[in-house]
PDB file of C-alpha atoms and ligand atoms in Angstrom:
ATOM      1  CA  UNK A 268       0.000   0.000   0.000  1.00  0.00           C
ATOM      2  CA  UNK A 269       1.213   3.378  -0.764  1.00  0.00           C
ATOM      3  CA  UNK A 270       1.646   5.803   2.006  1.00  0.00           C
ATOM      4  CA  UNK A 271      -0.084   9.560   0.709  1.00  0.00           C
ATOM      5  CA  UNK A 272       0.731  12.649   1.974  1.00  0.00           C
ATOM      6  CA  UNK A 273      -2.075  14.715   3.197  1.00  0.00           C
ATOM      7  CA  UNK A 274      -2.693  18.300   3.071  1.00  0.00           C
ATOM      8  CA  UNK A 275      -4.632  20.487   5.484  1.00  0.00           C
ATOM      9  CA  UNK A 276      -6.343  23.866   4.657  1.00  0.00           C
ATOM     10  CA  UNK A 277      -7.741  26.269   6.648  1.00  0.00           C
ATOM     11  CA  UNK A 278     -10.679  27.662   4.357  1.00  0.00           C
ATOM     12  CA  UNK A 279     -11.042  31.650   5.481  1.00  0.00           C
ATOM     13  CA  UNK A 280      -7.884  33.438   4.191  1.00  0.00           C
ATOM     14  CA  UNK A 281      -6.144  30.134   3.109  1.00  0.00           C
ATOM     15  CA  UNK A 282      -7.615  28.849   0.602  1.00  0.00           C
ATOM     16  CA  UNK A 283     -10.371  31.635  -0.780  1.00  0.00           C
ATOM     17  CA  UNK A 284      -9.422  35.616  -0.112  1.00  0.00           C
ATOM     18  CA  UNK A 285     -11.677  37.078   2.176  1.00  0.00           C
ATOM     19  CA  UNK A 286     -13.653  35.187   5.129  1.00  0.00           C
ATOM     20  CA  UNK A 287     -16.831  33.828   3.783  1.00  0.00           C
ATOM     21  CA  UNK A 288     -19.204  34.501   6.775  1.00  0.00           C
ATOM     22  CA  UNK A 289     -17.825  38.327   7.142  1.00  0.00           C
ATOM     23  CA  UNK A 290     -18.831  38.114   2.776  1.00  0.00           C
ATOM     24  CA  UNK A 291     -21.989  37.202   3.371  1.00  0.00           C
ATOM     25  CA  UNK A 292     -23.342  39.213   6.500  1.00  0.00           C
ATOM     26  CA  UNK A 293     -21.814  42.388   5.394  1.00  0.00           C
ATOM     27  CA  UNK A 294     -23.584  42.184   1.911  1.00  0.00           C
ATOM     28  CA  UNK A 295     -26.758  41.591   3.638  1.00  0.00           C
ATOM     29  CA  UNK A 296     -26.880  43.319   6.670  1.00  0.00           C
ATOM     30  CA  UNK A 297     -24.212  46.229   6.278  1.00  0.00           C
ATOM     31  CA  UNK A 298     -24.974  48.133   9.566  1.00  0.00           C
ATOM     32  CA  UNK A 299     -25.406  45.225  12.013  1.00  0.00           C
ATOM     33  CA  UNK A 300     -21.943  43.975  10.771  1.00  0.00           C
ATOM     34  CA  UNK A 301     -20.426  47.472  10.840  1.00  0.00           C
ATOM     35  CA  UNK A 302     -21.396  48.045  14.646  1.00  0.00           C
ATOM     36  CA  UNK A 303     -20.356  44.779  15.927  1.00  0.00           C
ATOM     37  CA  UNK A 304     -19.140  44.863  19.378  1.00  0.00           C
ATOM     38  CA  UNK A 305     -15.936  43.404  20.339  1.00  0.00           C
ATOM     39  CA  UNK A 306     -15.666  39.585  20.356  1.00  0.00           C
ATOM     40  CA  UNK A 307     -15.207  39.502  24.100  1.00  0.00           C
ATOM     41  CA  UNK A 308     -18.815  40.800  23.746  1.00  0.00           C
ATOM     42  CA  UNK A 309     -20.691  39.287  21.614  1.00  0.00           C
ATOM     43  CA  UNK A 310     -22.168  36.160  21.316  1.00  0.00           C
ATOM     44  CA  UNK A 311     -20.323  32.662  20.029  1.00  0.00           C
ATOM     45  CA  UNK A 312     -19.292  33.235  16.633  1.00  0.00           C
ATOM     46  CA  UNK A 313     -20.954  30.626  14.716  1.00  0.00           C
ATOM     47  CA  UNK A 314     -23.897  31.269  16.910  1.00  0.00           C
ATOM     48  CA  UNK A 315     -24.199  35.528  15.664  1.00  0.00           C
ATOM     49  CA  UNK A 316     -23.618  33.753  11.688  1.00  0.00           C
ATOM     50  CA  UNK A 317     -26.386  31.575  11.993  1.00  0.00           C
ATOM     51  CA  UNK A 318     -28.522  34.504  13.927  1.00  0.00           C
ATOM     52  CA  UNK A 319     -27.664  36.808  10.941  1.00  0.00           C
ATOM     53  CA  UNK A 320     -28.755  34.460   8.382  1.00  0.00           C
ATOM     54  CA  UNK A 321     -32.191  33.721  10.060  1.00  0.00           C
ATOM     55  CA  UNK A 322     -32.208  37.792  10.241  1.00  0.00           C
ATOM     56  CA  UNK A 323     -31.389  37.490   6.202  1.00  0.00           C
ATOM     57  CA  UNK A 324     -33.922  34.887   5.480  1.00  0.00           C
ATOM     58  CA  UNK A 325     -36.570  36.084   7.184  1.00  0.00           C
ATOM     59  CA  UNK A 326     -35.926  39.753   5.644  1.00  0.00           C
ATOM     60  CA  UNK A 327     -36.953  38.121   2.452  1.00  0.00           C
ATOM     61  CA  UNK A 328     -33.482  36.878   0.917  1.00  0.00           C
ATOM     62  CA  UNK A 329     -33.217  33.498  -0.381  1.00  0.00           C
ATOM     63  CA  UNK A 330     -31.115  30.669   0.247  1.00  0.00           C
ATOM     64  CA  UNK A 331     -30.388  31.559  -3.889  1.00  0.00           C
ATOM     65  CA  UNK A 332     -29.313  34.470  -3.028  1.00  0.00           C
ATOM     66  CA  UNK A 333     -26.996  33.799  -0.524  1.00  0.00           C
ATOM     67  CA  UNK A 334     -25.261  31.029  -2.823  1.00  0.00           C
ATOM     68  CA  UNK A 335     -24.698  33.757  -5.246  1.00  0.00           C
ATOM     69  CA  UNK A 336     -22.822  35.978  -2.909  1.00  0.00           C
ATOM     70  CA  UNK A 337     -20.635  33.532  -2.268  1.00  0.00           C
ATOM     71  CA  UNK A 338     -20.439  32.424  -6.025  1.00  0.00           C
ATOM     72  CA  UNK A 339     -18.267  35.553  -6.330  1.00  0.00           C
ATOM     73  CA  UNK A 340     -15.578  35.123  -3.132  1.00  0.00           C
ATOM     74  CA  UNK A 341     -12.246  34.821  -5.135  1.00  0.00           C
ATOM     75  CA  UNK A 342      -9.448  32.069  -4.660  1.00  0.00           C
ATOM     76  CA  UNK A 343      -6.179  32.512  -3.260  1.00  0.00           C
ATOM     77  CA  UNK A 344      -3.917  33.101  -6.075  1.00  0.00           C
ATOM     78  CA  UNK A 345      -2.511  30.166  -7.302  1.00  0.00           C
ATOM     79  CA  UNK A 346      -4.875  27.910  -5.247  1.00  0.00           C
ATOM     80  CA  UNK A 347      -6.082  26.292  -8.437  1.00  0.00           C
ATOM     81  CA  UNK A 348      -2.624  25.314  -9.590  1.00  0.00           C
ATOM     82  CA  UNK A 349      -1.574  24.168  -5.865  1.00  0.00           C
ATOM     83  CA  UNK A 350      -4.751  21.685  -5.934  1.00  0.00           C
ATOM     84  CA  UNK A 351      -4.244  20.735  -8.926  1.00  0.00           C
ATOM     85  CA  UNK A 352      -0.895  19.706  -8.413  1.00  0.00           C
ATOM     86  CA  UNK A 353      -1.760  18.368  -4.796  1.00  0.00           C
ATOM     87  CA  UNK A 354      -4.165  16.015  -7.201  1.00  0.00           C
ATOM     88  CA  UNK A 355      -1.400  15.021  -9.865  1.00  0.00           C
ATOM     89  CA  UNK A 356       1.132  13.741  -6.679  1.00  0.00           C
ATOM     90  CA  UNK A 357      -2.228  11.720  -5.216  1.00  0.00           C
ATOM     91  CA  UNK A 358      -2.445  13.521  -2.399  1.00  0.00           C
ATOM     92  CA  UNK A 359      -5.376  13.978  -0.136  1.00  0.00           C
ATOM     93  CA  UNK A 360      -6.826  17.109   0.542  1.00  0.00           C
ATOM     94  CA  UNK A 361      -8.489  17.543   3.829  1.00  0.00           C
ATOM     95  CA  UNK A 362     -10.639  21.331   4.502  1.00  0.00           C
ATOM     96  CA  UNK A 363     -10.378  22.166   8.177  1.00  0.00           C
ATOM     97  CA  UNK A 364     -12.245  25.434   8.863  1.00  0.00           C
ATOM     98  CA  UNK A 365     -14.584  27.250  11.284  1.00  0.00           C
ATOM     99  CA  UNK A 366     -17.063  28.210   8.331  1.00  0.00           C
ATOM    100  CA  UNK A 367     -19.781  25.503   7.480  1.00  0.00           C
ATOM    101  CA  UNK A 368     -20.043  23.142   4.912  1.00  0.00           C
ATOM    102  CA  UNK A 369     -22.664  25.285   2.760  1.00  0.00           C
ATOM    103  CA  UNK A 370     -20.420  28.253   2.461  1.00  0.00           C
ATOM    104  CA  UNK A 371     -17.166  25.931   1.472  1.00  0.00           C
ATOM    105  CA  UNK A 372     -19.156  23.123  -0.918  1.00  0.00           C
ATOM    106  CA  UNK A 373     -20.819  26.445  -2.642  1.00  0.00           C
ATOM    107  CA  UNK A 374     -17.859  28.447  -3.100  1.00  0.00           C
ATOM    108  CA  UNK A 375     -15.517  25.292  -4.128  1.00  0.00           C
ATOM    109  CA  UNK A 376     -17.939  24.272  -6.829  1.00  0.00           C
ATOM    110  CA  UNK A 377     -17.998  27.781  -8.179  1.00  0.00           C
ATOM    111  CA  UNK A 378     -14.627  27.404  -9.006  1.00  0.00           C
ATOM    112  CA  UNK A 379     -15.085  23.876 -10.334  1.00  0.00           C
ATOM    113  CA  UNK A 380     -12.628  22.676  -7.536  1.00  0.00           C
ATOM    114  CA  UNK A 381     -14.730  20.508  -5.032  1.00  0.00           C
ATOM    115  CA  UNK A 382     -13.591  17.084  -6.688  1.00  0.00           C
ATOM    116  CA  UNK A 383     -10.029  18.254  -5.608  1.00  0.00           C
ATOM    117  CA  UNK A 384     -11.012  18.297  -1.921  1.00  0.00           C
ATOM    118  CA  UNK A 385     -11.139  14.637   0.137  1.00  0.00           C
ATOM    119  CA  UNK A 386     -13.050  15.821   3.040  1.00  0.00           C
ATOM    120  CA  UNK A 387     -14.183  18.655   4.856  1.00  0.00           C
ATOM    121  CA  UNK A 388     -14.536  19.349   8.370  1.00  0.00           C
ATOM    122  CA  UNK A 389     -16.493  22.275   9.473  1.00  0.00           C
ATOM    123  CA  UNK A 390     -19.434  22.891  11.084  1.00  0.00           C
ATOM    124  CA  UNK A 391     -22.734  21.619   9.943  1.00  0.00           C
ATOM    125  CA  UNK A 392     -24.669  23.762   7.676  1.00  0.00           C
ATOM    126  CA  UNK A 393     -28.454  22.769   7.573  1.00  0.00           C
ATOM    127  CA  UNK A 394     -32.443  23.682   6.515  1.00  0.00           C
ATOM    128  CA  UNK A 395     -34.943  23.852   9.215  1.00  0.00           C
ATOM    129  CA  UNK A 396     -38.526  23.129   9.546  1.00  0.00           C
ATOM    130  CA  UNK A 397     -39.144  26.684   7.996  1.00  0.00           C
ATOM    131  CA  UNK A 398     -36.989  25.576   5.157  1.00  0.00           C
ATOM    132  CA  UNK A 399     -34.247  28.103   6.134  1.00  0.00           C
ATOM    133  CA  UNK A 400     -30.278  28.006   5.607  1.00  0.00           C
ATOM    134  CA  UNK A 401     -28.915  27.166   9.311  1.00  0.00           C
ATOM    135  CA  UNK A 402     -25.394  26.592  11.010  1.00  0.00           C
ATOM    136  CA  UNK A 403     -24.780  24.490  14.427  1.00  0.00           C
ATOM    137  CA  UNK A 404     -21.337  24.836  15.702  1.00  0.00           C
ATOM    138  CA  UNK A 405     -18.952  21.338  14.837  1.00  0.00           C
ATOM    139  CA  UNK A 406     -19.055  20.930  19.309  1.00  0.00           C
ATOM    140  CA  UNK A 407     -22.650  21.775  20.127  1.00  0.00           C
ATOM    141  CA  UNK A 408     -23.216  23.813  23.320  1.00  0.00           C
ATOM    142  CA  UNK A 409     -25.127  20.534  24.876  1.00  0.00           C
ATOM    143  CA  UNK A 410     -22.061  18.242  24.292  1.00  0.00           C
ATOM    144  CA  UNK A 411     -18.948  17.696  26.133  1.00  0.00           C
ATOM    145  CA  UNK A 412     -16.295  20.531  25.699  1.00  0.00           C
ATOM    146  CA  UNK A 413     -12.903  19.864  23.962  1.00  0.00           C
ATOM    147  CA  UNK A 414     -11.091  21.074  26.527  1.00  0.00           C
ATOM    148  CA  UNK A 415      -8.131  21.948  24.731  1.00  0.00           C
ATOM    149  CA  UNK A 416      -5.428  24.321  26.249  1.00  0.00           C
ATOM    150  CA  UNK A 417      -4.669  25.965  23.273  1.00  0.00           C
ATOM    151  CA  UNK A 418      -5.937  29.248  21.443  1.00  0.00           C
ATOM    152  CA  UNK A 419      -9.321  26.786  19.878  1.00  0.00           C
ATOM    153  CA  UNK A 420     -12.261  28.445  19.533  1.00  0.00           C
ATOM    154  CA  UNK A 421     -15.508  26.572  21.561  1.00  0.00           C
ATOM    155  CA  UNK A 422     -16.660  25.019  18.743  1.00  0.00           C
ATOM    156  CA  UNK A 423     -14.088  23.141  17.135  1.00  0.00           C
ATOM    157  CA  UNK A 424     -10.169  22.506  17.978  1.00  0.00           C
ATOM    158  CA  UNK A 425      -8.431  21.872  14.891  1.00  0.00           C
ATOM    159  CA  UNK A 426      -5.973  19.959  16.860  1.00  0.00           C
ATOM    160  CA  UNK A 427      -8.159  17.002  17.985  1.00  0.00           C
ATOM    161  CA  UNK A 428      -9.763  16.843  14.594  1.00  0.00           C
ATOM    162  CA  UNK A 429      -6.578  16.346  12.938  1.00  0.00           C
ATOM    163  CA  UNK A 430      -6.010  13.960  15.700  1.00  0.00           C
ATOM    164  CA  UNK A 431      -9.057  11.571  14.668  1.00  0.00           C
ATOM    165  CA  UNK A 432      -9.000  12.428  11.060  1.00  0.00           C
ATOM    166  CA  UNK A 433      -4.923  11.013  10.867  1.00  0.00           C
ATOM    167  CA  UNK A 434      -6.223   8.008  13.089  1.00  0.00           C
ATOM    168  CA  UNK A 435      -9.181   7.050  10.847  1.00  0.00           C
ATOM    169  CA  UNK A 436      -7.474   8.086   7.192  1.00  0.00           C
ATOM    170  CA  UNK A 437      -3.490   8.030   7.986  1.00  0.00           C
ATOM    171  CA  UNK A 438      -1.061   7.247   8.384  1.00  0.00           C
ATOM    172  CA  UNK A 439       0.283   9.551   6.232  1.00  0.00           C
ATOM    173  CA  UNK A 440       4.109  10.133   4.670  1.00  0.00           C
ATOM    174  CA  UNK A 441       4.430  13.639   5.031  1.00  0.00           C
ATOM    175  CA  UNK A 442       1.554  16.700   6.462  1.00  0.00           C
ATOM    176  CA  UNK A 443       1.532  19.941   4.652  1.00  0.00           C
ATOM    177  CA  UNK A 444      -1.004  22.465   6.858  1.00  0.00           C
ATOM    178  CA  UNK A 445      -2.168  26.088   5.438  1.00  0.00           C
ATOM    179  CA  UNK A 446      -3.534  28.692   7.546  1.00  0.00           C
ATOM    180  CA  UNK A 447      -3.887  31.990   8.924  1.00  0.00           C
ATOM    181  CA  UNK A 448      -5.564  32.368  12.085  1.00  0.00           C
ATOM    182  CA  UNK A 449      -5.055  31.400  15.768  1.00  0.00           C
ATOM    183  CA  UNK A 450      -7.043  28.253  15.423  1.00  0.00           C
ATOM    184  CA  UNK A 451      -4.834  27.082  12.802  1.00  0.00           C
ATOM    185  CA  UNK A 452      -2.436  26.888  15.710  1.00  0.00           C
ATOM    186  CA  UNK A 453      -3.186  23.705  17.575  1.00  0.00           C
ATOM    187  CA  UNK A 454      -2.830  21.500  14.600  1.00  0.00           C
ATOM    188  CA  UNK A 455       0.251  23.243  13.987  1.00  0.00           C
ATOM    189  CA  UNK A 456       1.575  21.783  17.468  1.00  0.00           C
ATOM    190  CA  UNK A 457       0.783  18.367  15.621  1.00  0.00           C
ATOM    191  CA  UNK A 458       3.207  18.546  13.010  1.00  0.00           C
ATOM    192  CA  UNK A 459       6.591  17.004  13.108  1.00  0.00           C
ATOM    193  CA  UNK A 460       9.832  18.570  11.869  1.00  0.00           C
ATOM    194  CA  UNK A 461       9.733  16.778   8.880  1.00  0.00           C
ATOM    195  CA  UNK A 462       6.092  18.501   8.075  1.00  0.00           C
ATOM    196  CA  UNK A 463       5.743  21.430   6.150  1.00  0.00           C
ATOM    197  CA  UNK A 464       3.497  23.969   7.987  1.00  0.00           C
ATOM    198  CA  UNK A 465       2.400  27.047   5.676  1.00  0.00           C
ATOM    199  CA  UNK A 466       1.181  30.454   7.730  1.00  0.00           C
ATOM    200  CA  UNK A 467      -0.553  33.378   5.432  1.00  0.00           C
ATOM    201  CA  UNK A 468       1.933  36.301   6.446  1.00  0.00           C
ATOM    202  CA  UNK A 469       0.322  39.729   7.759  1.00  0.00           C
ATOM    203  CA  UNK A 470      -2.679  37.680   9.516  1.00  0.00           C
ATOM    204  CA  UNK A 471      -3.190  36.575  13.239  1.00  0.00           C
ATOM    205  CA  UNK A 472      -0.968  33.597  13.298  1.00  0.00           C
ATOM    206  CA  UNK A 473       1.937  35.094  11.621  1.00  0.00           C
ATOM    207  CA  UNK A 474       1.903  37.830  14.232  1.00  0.00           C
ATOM    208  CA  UNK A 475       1.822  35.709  17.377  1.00  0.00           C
ATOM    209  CA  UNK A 476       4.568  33.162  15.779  1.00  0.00           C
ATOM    210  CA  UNK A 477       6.752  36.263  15.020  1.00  0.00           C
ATOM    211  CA  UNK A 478       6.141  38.455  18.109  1.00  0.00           C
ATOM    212  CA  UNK A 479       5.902  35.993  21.030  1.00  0.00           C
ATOM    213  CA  UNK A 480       8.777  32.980  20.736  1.00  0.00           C
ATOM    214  CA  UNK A 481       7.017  31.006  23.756  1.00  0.00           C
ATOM    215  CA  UNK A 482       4.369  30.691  20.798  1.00  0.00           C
ATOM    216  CA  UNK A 483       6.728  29.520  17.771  1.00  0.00           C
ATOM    217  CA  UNK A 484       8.716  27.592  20.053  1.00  0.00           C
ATOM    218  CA  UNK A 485       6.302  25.162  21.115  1.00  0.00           C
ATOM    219  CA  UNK A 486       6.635  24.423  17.224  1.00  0.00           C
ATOM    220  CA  UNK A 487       8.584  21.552  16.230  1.00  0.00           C
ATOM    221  CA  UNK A 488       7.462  22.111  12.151  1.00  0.00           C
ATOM    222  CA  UNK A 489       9.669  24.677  10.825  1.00  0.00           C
ATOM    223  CA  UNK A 490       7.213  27.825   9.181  1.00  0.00           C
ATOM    224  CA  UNK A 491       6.881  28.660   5.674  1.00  0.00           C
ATOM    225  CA  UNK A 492       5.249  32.506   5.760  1.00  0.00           C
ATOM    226  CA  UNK A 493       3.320  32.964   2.567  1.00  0.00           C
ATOM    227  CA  UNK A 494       1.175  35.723   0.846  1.00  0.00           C
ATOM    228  CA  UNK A 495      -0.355  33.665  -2.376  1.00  0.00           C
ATOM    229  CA  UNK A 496       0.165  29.863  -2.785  1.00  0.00           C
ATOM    230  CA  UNK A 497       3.027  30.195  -5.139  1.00  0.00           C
ATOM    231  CA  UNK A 498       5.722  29.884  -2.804  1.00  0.00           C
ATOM    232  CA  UNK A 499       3.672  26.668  -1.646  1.00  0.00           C
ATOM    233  CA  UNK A 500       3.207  25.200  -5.264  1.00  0.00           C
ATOM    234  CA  UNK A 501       7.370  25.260  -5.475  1.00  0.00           C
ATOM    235  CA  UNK A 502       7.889  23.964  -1.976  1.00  0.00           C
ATOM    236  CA  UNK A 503       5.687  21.164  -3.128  1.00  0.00           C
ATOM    237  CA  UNK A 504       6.733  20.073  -5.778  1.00  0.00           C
ATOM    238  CA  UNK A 505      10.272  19.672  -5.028  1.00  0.00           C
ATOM    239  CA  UNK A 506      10.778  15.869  -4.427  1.00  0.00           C
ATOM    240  CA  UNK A 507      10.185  15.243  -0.538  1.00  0.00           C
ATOM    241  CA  UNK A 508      13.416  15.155   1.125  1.00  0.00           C
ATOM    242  CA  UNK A 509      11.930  12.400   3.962  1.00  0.00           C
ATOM    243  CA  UNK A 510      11.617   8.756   4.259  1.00  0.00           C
ATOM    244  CA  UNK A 511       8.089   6.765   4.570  1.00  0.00           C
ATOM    245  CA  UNK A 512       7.100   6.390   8.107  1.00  0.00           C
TER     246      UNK A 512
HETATM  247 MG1   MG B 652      -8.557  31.403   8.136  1.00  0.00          MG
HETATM  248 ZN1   ZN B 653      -7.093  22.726  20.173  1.00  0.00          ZN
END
């Protein structure tokens, strides 16, 4: 049996170039999103996105018209090539991201890419009895917490589901991870020195692995910084440098 490589994407600023639930709710509801409060004062993120689309729905928007909002929300440059290629060396391609799978499966198949993508692993997107466009968070509120130490949101540590997926799918030769945000972090601490771990520069991650060494210590993956997935595309195709586990 052939050993694959895998490789990880964050969704929001990693793989597409914006963050799709900011897309949507500010195209729809403008001032709510302008006047949010601080996040230490608002209410659980996936939570406010699937308040704001009941508040879209029921202000007479369709499900339609959402998809075609997100129809629109641009690729990272060179993404296309990079799954492509990710394709042509057979390796899988797992989505790990704290948007929902209606947002991702919508924008992936307006690009014609969602047959380059294994898996995803988000939260669930999905209709109620009023035949509305909903979101649970990936942990619901009524189940046991993750209890992870790290920087992972309530709803989902990245960490633990890279944990299972790797146990279920893996094991695999070599992990490539792209991301950008602080939840991209705990799967980060996953990676061995013989991964490849890709952080988007200027974004949340890069700062805390650049400003605060306690952080990028913990690190035993060296960091590629990136700011389109060009530099990614030539890292991966260069022959890998490591032996089968
Ligand atoms: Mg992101
Ligand atoms: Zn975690």
């Amino acid at each position: 049996m052939t050993v694959q490589d895998l490789a990880v994407f964050d969704f929001d600023w990693s793989l597409i170039e914006a963050d799709s639930d900011a897309t949507v709710c500010k195209h729809f509801c403008p001032n709510k999103w302008a006047s949010l409060p601080p996040s230490a004062q608002r209410m659980q993120w996936t939570d406010l996105i699937d308040q704001t689309l009941c508040e879209i729905q029921d202000g007479g928007s369709s499900i339609d018209d959402i998809e075609k909002v997100l129809q629109r929300v641009p690729m990272v440059p060179s993404a296309l090539e990079l799954l492509e290629s990710l394709r042509a060396s057979n390796t899988r391609v797992l989505i790990l991201s704290d948007a929902n799978t209606f947002f991702i499966d919508v924008i992936l198949r307006a690009h014609g890419v969602r047959d380059l993508v294994s898996d995803i692993i988000t939260n669930p997107a999905y209709t109620d009895d009023q035949g509305r466009l909903r979101i649970n968070r990936r942990i619901l509120s009524t189940e046991a917490p993750h209890n992870c130490p790290n920087t992972c949101t309530v709803n989902i540590c990245k960490g633990q589901e890279l944990d299972r997926y790797i146990a279920t799918h893996g094991p695999f030769r070599r992990i490539m991870y792209v991301g950008d945000g602080m939840n991209d972090y705990c799967p980060g601490l996953r990676l061995k020195h013989t991964d490849l771990y890709f952080v988007r520069n200027g974004k949340q991650l890069a700062r805390a692995l650049t400003t605060k060494p306690e952080v990028a210590g913990r690190l035993l993956v060296q960091v590629t910084y990136w700011k389109d997935h060009a530099v990614i595309v030539e890292t991966v195709a260069k022959p890998a440098a490591v032996p089968s586990l």
